[in-house]
Structures are given as C-alpha cells and as structure tokens.
Amino acid sequence: DAGVIQSPRHEVTEMGQEVTLRCKPISGHNSLFWYRQTMMRGLELLIYFNNNVPIDDSGMPEDRFSAKMPNASFSTLKIQPSEPRDSAVYFCASSIGGAWGNEQFFGPGTRLTVL
Amino acid sequence: AQSVSQHNHHVILSEAASLELGCNYSYGGTVNLFWYVQYPGQHLQLLLKYFSGDPLVKGIKGFEAEFIKSKFSFNLRKPSVQWSDTAEYFCAVNWPSSASKIIFGSGTRLSIRP
C-alpha cells in the first residue's frame, strides 16, 4: 500500500514565483485535506475536499493560495505569487468518509522554502 | 473558539521513565479525540482515538489515553518509554459543529535519553 504520495518533497523558490504542490491520496479514500505546519502556528487545515468538491476552504490564507482536485486520485495546492512567509511544511492527508470521526492518513509533506 | 492546548512544548525523559502528555480542549459536548505521532523524518500517524465508550483508550506501542469529560482533557500516557518513542506528539479534536475540521494542538516534542 503506497500511502499518501506528495511531490516534491522539498521545494526552494524565490519570492514571486509560482509554486505547485501535488498530492495523490490513498486509493478509495474520498476525502482529502491540505495542512500547513509552521513553528509559529502549528498544524493548520487549509482546505478540505470531499468527493473532489471543496467543502471547507476557510483556512486558505489568501487569494494567492488555490487548490484543485480534478479527480479522485490527484490534488494540487498552488501559491502564486509565493512569499517568504509561505515557508512551511505542507501536508496532504486523506480519509474515508470525511473528517468526522475518521482517521486521516498523512503524506510525508513538502518542505517549502521561499527566499 | 475551538482550540486545543498542549501544555508541554518539549519533554525530556530517560528510558524506562513514565510519560504523561497533557491535552485540553476548549469546550465539550460530543467530541472525537485523537493523538497523532510524528517520528523524526516521517509523516504523522495515528496513535489512538476516542469516539465513545470506555474513556480509557489503548493505542499502538503501549500508549494509552484517558478522556476526562469534566476536565476537557485527553492526556496521553505510557508507563515506560523507550528511546524509539522520541517524536513529536499531537493531540487533535473534532467537534460536530465543525465536522470537516480536526483542530490540532501545537505539539509536544518528546526526547528520550538512552
């Protein structure tokens, strides 16, 4: 079982550049979550998809951030333009049946550094 | 506002010592409670969870947690830690009013001296 797959594992970019993070959830899972982890703010939910539809994007910090899930096996998180304060580890997680009462399976994360 | 507090940011213990990590959440009612662990260089994985029933929950690797509703707490315990328990531990809570979200605590880093 491959688990949740994220790419790239590390990304270093310069301020103003576009960054795209990718996630492949576990096959059969119908919910997908994007989180951001920083020292200051801990682990924060950015957006939650259920059956490929965004259900809760209240955690998306601003319009520079966008997320898509074109099909059940792929999601992207895009930052355009990127800023140094976006530096963080971004995790993708998936579950069966949504967040309520279900275990979330996390990917290895993408460590983003914006210079 | 919904929040989860983990009081200890960094705990250092010797092998074989007993462990208790605190977790409190902001208000009650029906909640789902989780402890996740992140070993160095690895992704978060579930240690244990509480949905209902026996408030003492057993998880993997000898961990357990006790849900005390009156104290809004869900502390994690292990009677005898090992060096391999070195990791970061996250408490998380799921409220029905925000069922799409799990709110995570800030995490407790556990370092075990061999």
PDB file of C-alpha atoms in Angstrom:
ATOM      1  CA  ASP A   1       0.000   0.000   0.000  1.00  0.00           C
ATOM      2  CA  ALA A   2       1.647   3.213  -1.190  1.00  0.00           C
ATOM      3  CA  GLY A   3       0.031   5.594   1.275  1.00  0.00           C
ATOM      4  CA  VAL A   4      -0.475   9.266   0.503  1.00  0.00           C
ATOM      5  CA  ILE A   5       2.088  10.477  -2.003  1.00  0.00           C
ATOM      6  CA  GLN A   6       3.289  14.060  -2.143  1.00  0.00           C
ATOM      7  CA  SER A   7       5.663  15.767  -4.511  1.00  0.00           C
ATOM      8  CA  PRO A   8       8.046  17.402  -4.437  1.00  0.00           C
ATOM      9  CA  ARG A   9       9.450  16.572  -1.000  1.00  0.00           C
ATOM     10  CA  HIS A  10      11.469  19.765  -0.935  1.00  0.00           C
ATOM     11  CA  GLU A  11      10.994  22.967  -2.868  1.00  0.00           C
ATOM     12  CA  VAL A  12      13.156  26.053  -2.759  1.00  0.00           C
ATOM     13  CA  THR A  13      11.978  29.014  -4.743  1.00  0.00           C
ATOM     14  CA  GLU A  14      12.318  32.754  -4.906  1.00  0.00           C
ATOM     15  CA  MET A  15       9.742  35.259  -3.812  1.00  0.00           C
ATOM     16  CA  GLY A  16       7.219  35.963  -6.535  1.00  0.00           C
ATOM     17  CA  GLN A  17       7.488  32.594  -8.206  1.00  0.00           C
ATOM     18  CA  GLU A  18       4.590  30.193  -8.617  1.00  0.00           C
ATOM     19  CA  VAL A  19       4.740  27.019  -6.570  1.00  0.00           C
ATOM     20  CA  THR A  20       2.645  23.903  -7.183  1.00  0.00           C
ATOM     21  CA  LEU A  21       2.443  21.110  -4.646  1.00  0.00           C
ATOM     22  CA  ARG A  22       0.961  17.758  -5.602  1.00  0.00           C
ATOM     23  CA  CYS A  23      -0.845  15.031  -3.732  1.00  0.00           C
ATOM     24  CA  LYS A  24      -2.107  11.573  -4.572  1.00  0.00           C
ATOM     25  CA  PRO A  25      -4.480  10.250  -1.876  1.00  0.00           C
ATOM     26  CA  ILE A  26      -4.853   6.629  -0.910  1.00  0.00           C
ATOM     27  CA  SER A  27      -6.968   4.782  -3.436  1.00  0.00           C
ATOM     28  CA  GLY A  28     -10.571   4.514  -2.252  1.00  0.00           C
ATOM     29  CA  HIS A  29     -10.373   7.482   0.089  1.00  0.00           C
ATOM     30  CA  ASN A  30     -12.956  10.120  -0.741  1.00  0.00           C
ATOM     31  CA  SER A  31     -11.746  12.957   1.478  1.00  0.00           C
ATOM     32  CA  LEU A  32      -8.578  14.977   1.052  1.00  0.00           C
ATOM     33  CA  PHE A  33      -7.082  17.609   3.305  1.00  0.00           C
ATOM     34  CA  TRP A  34      -4.270  20.121   2.863  1.00  0.00           C
ATOM     35  CA  TYR A  35      -2.462  21.302   6.016  1.00  0.00           C
ATOM     36  CA  ARG A  36       0.351  23.747   6.668  1.00  0.00           C
ATOM     37  CA  GLN A  37       2.772  23.291   9.557  1.00  0.00           C
ATOM     38  CA  THR A  38       4.884  26.140  10.930  1.00  0.00           C
ATOM     39  CA  MET A  39       6.647  26.712  14.214  1.00  0.00           C
ATOM     40  CA  MET A  40       4.510  29.738  14.958  1.00  0.00           C
ATOM     41  CA  ARG A  41       1.063  28.416  14.066  1.00  0.00           C
ATOM     42  CA  GLY A  42       1.419  24.648  14.353  1.00  0.00           C
ATOM     43  CA  LEU A  43      -0.634  22.422  12.070  1.00  0.00           C
ATOM     44  CA  GLU A  44      -3.455  24.289  10.311  1.00  0.00           C
ATOM     45  CA  LEU A  45      -6.089  22.972   7.945  1.00  0.00           C
ATOM     46  CA  LEU A  46      -6.062  24.900   4.684  1.00  0.00           C
ATOM     47  CA  ILE A  47      -8.767  23.169   2.670  1.00  0.00           C
ATOM     48  CA  TYR A  48     -10.858  20.008   2.714  1.00  0.00           C
ATOM     49  CA  PHE A  49     -12.293  18.166  -0.311  1.00  0.00           C
ATOM     50  CA  ASN A  50     -14.972  15.514  -0.217  1.00  0.00           C
ATOM     51  CA  ASN A  51     -15.652  13.546  -3.393  1.00  0.00           C
ATOM     52  CA  ASN A  52     -13.428  16.018  -5.275  1.00  0.00           C
ATOM     53  CA  VAL A  53     -15.526  19.013  -4.187  1.00  0.00           C
ATOM     54  CA  PRO A  54     -14.067  21.707  -1.905  1.00  0.00           C
ATOM     55  CA  ILE A  55     -16.141  21.650   1.292  1.00  0.00           C
ATOM     56  CA  ASP A  56     -14.239  23.980   3.579  1.00  0.00           C
ATOM     57  CA  ASP A  57     -11.605  26.418   2.368  1.00  0.00           C
ATOM     58  CA  SER A  58     -11.833  28.806   5.293  1.00  0.00           C
ATOM     59  CA  GLY A  59      -8.261  28.053   6.222  1.00  0.00           C
ATOM     60  CA  MET A  60      -6.808  29.203   2.913  1.00  0.00           C
ATOM     61  CA  PRO A  61      -4.788  32.238   3.950  1.00  0.00           C
ATOM     62  CA  GLU A  62      -5.442  34.497   0.995  1.00  0.00           C
ATOM     63  CA  ASP A  63      -6.125  34.651  -2.715  1.00  0.00           C
ATOM     64  CA  ARG A  64      -2.559  33.727  -3.515  1.00  0.00           C
ATOM     65  CA  PHE A  65      -3.430  30.194  -2.466  1.00  0.00           C
ATOM     66  CA  SER A  66      -5.621  27.942  -4.585  1.00  0.00           C
ATOM     67  CA  ALA A  67      -6.335  24.220  -4.536  1.00  0.00           C
ATOM     68  CA  LYS A  68      -7.889  21.877  -7.042  1.00  0.00           C
ATOM     69  CA  MET A  69      -8.926  18.266  -7.144  1.00  0.00           C
ATOM     70  CA  PRO A  70      -9.681  17.388 -10.762  1.00  0.00           C
ATOM     71  CA  ASN A  71     -10.222  13.706  -9.965  1.00  0.00           C
ATOM     72  CA  ALA A  72     -10.261  11.272  -7.084  1.00  0.00           C
ATOM     73  CA  SER A  73      -6.572  10.483  -7.346  1.00  0.00           C
ATOM     74  CA  PHE A  74      -4.932  13.885  -7.634  1.00  0.00           C
ATOM     75  CA  SER A  75      -4.907  17.283  -5.980  1.00  0.00           C
ATOM     76  CA  THR A  76      -2.767  20.380  -6.260  1.00  0.00           C
ATOM     77  CA  LEU A  77      -2.076  23.314  -3.981  1.00  0.00           C
ATOM     78  CA  LYS A  78      -0.779  26.365  -5.794  1.00  0.00           C
ATOM     79  CA  ILE A  79       0.763  29.511  -4.397  1.00  0.00           C
ATOM     80  CA  GLN A  80       1.085  32.415  -6.798  1.00  0.00           C
ATOM     81  CA  PRO A  81       2.982  34.595  -6.135  1.00  0.00           C
ATOM     82  CA  SER A  82       4.907  32.991  -3.306  1.00  0.00           C
ATOM     83  CA  GLU A  83       6.240  34.994  -0.354  1.00  0.00           C
ATOM     84  CA  PRO A  84       8.858  34.173   2.307  1.00  0.00           C
ATOM     85  CA  ARG A  85       6.130  33.853   4.961  1.00  0.00           C
ATOM     86  CA  ASP A  86       4.718  30.906   2.986  1.00  0.00           C
ATOM     87  CA  SER A  87       7.771  28.860   4.002  1.00  0.00           C
ATOM     88  CA  ALA A  88       6.408  25.832   5.849  1.00  0.00           C
ATOM     89  CA  VAL A  89       5.831  22.118   5.580  1.00  0.00           C
ATOM     90  CA  TYR A  90       2.673  21.362   3.631  1.00  0.00           C
ATOM     91  CA  PHE A  91       0.935  18.074   4.353  1.00  0.00           C
ATOM     92  CA  CYS A  92      -1.735  16.303   2.407  1.00  0.00           C
ATOM     93  CA  ALA A  93      -3.956  13.761   4.157  1.00  0.00           C
ATOM     94  CA  SER A  94      -6.788  11.529   3.045  1.00  0.00           C
ATOM     95  CA  SER A  95      -9.548   9.597   4.756  1.00  0.00           C
ATOM     96  CA  ILE A  96     -12.629   7.540   4.083  1.00  0.00           C
ATOM     97  CA  GLY A  97     -15.842   9.394   4.812  1.00  0.00           C
ATOM     98  CA  GLY A  98     -14.703  12.862   5.847  1.00  0.00           C
ATOM     99  CA  ALA A  99     -13.065  14.297   8.936  1.00  0.00           C
ATOM    100  CA  TRP A 100     -15.797  13.484  11.450  1.00  0.00           C
ATOM    101  CA  GLY A 101     -14.612  10.504  13.400  1.00  0.00           C
ATOM    102  CA  ASN A 102     -12.285   9.122  10.762  1.00  0.00           C
ATOM    103  CA  GLU A 103      -8.557   8.595  10.851  1.00  0.00           C
ATOM    104  CA  GLN A 104      -6.627  10.775   8.479  1.00  0.00           C
ATOM    105  CA  PHE A 105      -3.624   9.293   6.711  1.00  0.00           C
ATOM    106  CA  PHE A 106      -0.880  11.810   6.146  1.00  0.00           C
ATOM    107  CA  GLY A 107       1.661  12.090   3.386  1.00  0.00           C
ATOM    108  CA  PRO A 108       5.353  12.790   4.036  1.00  0.00           C
ATOM    109  CA  GLY A 109       4.927  16.527   3.436  1.00  0.00           C
ATOM    110  CA  THR A 110       6.543  19.075   1.156  1.00  0.00           C
ATOM    111  CA  ARG A 111       9.048  21.382   2.793  1.00  0.00           C
ATOM    112  CA  LEU A 112       8.727  24.730   1.035  1.00  0.00           C
ATOM    113  CA  THR A 113      11.331  27.450   1.375  1.00  0.00           C
ATOM    114  CA  VAL A 114      10.655  30.799  -0.242  1.00  0.00           C
ATOM    115  CA  LEU A 115      13.720  33.027  -0.383  1.00  0.00           C
TER     116      LEU A 115
ATOM    117  CA  ALA B   1     -13.487  29.483  19.823  1.00  0.00           C
ATOM    118  CA  GLN B   2     -12.456  25.910  19.373  1.00  0.00           C
ATOM    119  CA  SER B   3      -8.900  25.296  20.473  1.00  0.00           C
ATOM    120  CA  VAL B   4      -6.643  22.521  21.656  1.00  0.00           C
ATOM    121  CA  SER B   5      -3.878  23.127  24.190  1.00  0.00           C
ATOM    122  CA  GLN B   6      -0.807  21.044  24.771  1.00  0.00           C
ATOM    123  CA  HIS B   7       0.956  22.440  27.786  1.00  0.00           C
ATOM    124  CA  ASN B   8       4.364  20.868  27.355  1.00  0.00           C
ATOM    125  CA  HIS B   9       6.326  22.009  24.339  1.00  0.00           C
ATOM    126  CA  HIS B  10       9.359  19.844  24.992  1.00  0.00           C
ATOM    127  CA  VAL B  11       9.666  16.922  27.379  1.00  0.00           C
ATOM    128  CA  ILE B  12      12.935  15.143  28.087  1.00  0.00           C
ATOM    129  CA  LEU B  13      12.900  11.769  29.817  1.00  0.00           C
ATOM    130  CA  SER B  14      15.233   8.885  30.439  1.00  0.00           C
ATOM    131  CA  GLU B  15      14.443   5.435  29.126  1.00  0.00           C
ATOM    132  CA  ALA B  16      12.021   3.481  31.335  1.00  0.00           C
ATOM    133  CA  ALA B  17      10.535   6.666  32.796  1.00  0.00           C
ATOM    134  CA  SER B  18       6.780   7.094  32.784  1.00  0.00           C
ATOM    135  CA  LEU B  19       5.210   9.566  30.402  1.00  0.00           C
ATOM    136  CA  GLU B  20       2.172  11.784  30.596  1.00  0.00           C
ATOM    137  CA  LEU B  21       1.494  14.462  27.986  1.00  0.00           C
ATOM    138  CA  GLY B  22      -1.314  16.878  28.640  1.00  0.00           C
ATOM    139  CA  CYS B  23      -4.078  17.858  26.231  1.00  0.00           C
ATOM    140  CA  ASN B  24      -7.040  20.105  26.944  1.00  0.00           C
ATOM    141  CA  TYR B  25      -9.681  21.396  24.589  1.00  0.00           C
ATOM    142  CA  SER B  26     -11.796  24.490  24.788  1.00  0.00           C
ATOM    143  CA  TYR B  27     -15.312  23.177  25.300  1.00  0.00           C
ATOM    144  CA  GLY B  28     -17.205  19.953  25.440  1.00  0.00           C
ATOM    145  CA  GLY B  29     -20.241  18.193  24.156  1.00  0.00           C
ATOM    146  CA  THR B  30     -19.716  15.323  21.799  1.00  0.00           C
ATOM    147  CA  VAL B  31     -16.170  15.259  20.542  1.00  0.00           C
ATOM    148  CA  ASN B  32     -13.818  12.904  18.783  1.00  0.00           C
ATOM    149  CA  LEU B  33     -10.301  12.887  20.180  1.00  0.00           C
ATOM    150  CA  PHE B  34      -7.048  11.778  18.595  1.00  0.00           C
ATOM    151  CA  TRP B  35      -3.362  11.510  19.326  1.00  0.00           C
ATOM    152  CA  TYR B  36      -1.043  11.532  16.345  1.00  0.00           C
ATOM    153  CA  VAL B  37       2.700  10.955  16.394  1.00  0.00           C
ATOM    154  CA  GLN B  38       5.403  12.201  14.035  1.00  0.00           C
ATOM    155  CA  TYR B  39       8.687  10.303  14.256  1.00  0.00           C
ATOM    156  CA  PRO B  40      11.793  12.130  13.010  1.00  0.00           C
ATOM    157  CA  GLY B  41      11.690  12.379   9.235  1.00  0.00           C
ATOM    158  CA  GLN B  42       8.363  10.600   8.967  1.00  0.00           C
ATOM    159  CA  HIS B  43       4.764  11.603   8.420  1.00  0.00           C
ATOM    160  CA  LEU B  44       2.068  11.906  11.056  1.00  0.00           C
ATOM    161  CA  GLN B  45       0.396   8.679  12.014  1.00  0.00           C
ATOM    162  CA  LEU B  46      -2.447   7.841  14.350  1.00  0.00           C
ATOM    163  CA  LEU B  47      -1.552   6.583  17.829  1.00  0.00           C
ATOM    164  CA  LEU B  48      -5.065   6.234  19.193  1.00  0.00           C
ATOM    165  CA  LYS B  49      -8.527   7.731  19.076  1.00  0.00           C
ATOM    166  CA  TYR B  50     -11.615   8.114  21.231  1.00  0.00           C
ATOM    167  CA  PHE B  51     -15.134   8.347  19.873  1.00  0.00           C
ATOM    168  CA  SER B  52     -17.321   6.924  22.627  1.00  0.00           C
ATOM    169  CA  GLY B  53     -17.459   4.197  25.242  1.00  0.00           C
ATOM    170  CA  ASP B  54     -14.642   3.362  27.631  1.00  0.00           C
ATOM    171  CA  PRO B  55     -12.812   6.608  28.367  1.00  0.00           C
ATOM    172  CA  LEU B  56      -9.516   4.761  28.706  1.00  0.00           C
ATOM    173  CA  VAL B  57      -8.268   4.108  25.204  1.00  0.00           C
ATOM    174  CA  LYS B  58      -5.393   1.820  24.282  1.00  0.00           C
ATOM    175  CA  GLY B  59      -3.307   2.594  21.242  1.00  0.00           C
ATOM    176  CA  ILE B  60      -0.293   1.234  19.459  1.00  0.00           C
ATOM    177  CA  LYS B  61       3.152   0.792  21.000  1.00  0.00           C
ATOM    178  CA  GLY B  62       1.890   0.666  24.580  1.00  0.00           C
ATOM    179  CA  PHE B  63       0.341   4.131  24.604  1.00  0.00           C
ATOM    180  CA  GLU B  64      -2.978   4.897  26.234  1.00  0.00           C
ATOM    181  CA  ALA B  65      -5.069   7.994  26.815  1.00  0.00           C
ATOM    182  CA  GLU B  66      -7.834   8.859  29.218  1.00  0.00           C
ATOM    183  CA  PHE B  67     -10.775  11.050  28.305  1.00  0.00           C
ATOM    184  CA  ILE B  68     -11.983  13.067  31.289  1.00  0.00           C
ATOM    185  CA  LYS B  69     -15.077  14.905  30.138  1.00  0.00           C
ATOM    186  CA  SER B  70     -15.369  17.129  33.212  1.00  0.00           C
ATOM    187  CA  LYS B  71     -11.844  18.413  32.682  1.00  0.00           C
ATOM    188  CA  PHE B  72     -11.998  18.621  28.872  1.00  0.00           C
ATOM    189  CA  SER B  73      -8.828  16.601  28.854  1.00  0.00           C
ATOM    190  CA  PHE B  74      -7.356  13.714  26.903  1.00  0.00           C
ATOM    191  CA  ASN B  75      -3.905  13.047  28.331  1.00  0.00           C
ATOM    192  CA  LEU B  76      -1.533  10.583  26.723  1.00  0.00           C
ATOM    193  CA  ARG B  77       0.355   8.110  28.892  1.00  0.00           C
ATOM    194  CA  LYS B  78       2.925   5.379  28.640  1.00  0.00           C
ATOM    195  CA  PRO B  79       4.255   3.552  31.716  1.00  0.00           C
ATOM    196  CA  SER B  80       7.800   3.035  30.426  1.00  0.00           C
ATOM    197  CA  VAL B  81       9.217   4.945  27.471  1.00  0.00           C
ATOM    198  CA  GLN B  82      11.851   3.740  25.054  1.00  0.00           C
ATOM    199  CA  TRP B  83      14.405   5.640  23.018  1.00  0.00           C
ATOM    200  CA  SER B  84      12.333   4.863  19.929  1.00  0.00           C
ATOM    201  CA  ASP B  85       9.469   6.961  21.351  1.00  0.00           C
ATOM    202  CA  THR B  86      11.432  10.087  20.516  1.00  0.00           C
ATOM    203  CA  ALA B  87       8.978  12.010  18.335  1.00  0.00           C
ATOM    204  CA  GLU B  88       6.531  14.884  18.253  1.00  0.00           C
ATOM    205  CA  TYR B  89       3.067  14.153  19.617  1.00  0.00           C
ATOM    206  CA  PHE B  90      -0.071  15.983  18.537  1.00  0.00           C
ATOM    207  CA  CYS B  91      -3.427  15.993  20.241  1.00  0.00           C
ATOM    208  CA  ALA B  92      -6.384  16.668  17.928  1.00  0.00           C
ATOM    209  CA  VAL B  93     -10.087  17.262  18.448  1.00  0.00           C
ATOM    210  CA  ASN B  94     -13.063  17.045  16.129  1.00  0.00           C
ATOM    211  CA  TRP B  95     -16.272  18.911  17.057  1.00  0.00           C
ATOM    212  CA  PRO B  96     -19.611  18.213  15.339  1.00  0.00           C
ATOM    213  CA  SER B  97     -20.121  21.939  14.732  1.00  0.00           C
ATOM    214  CA  SER B  98     -17.058  21.936  12.532  1.00  0.00           C
ATOM    215  CA  ALA B  99     -17.158  18.337  11.430  1.00  0.00           C
ATOM    216  CA  SER B 100     -14.946  18.986   8.449  1.00  0.00           C
ATOM    217  CA  LYS B 101     -12.065  20.052  10.666  1.00  0.00           C
ATOM    218  CA  ILE B 102      -9.743  18.401  13.082  1.00  0.00           C
ATOM    219  CA  ILE B 103      -8.108  21.049  15.260  1.00  0.00           C
ATOM    220  CA  PHE B 104      -4.572  20.106  16.209  1.00  0.00           C
ATOM    221  CA  GLY B 105      -2.663  21.169  19.285  1.00  0.00           C
ATOM    222  CA  SER B 106       0.738  22.772  18.891  1.00  0.00           C
ATOM    223  CA  GLY B 107       2.524  19.515  19.576  1.00  0.00           C
ATOM    224  CA  THR B 108       4.878  18.224  22.268  1.00  0.00           C
ATOM    225  CA  ARG B 109       8.373  17.218  21.348  1.00  0.00           C
ATOM    226  CA  LEU B 110       9.490  14.170  23.334  1.00  0.00           C
ATOM    227  CA  SER B 111      13.196  13.425  23.646  1.00  0.00           C
ATOM    228  CA  ILE B 112      14.295  10.194  25.298  1.00  0.00           C
ATOM    229  CA  ARG B 113      17.795   9.887  26.683  1.00  0.00           C
ATOM    230  CA  PRO B 114      19.214   6.387  26.093  1.00  0.00           C
TER     231      PRO B 114
END
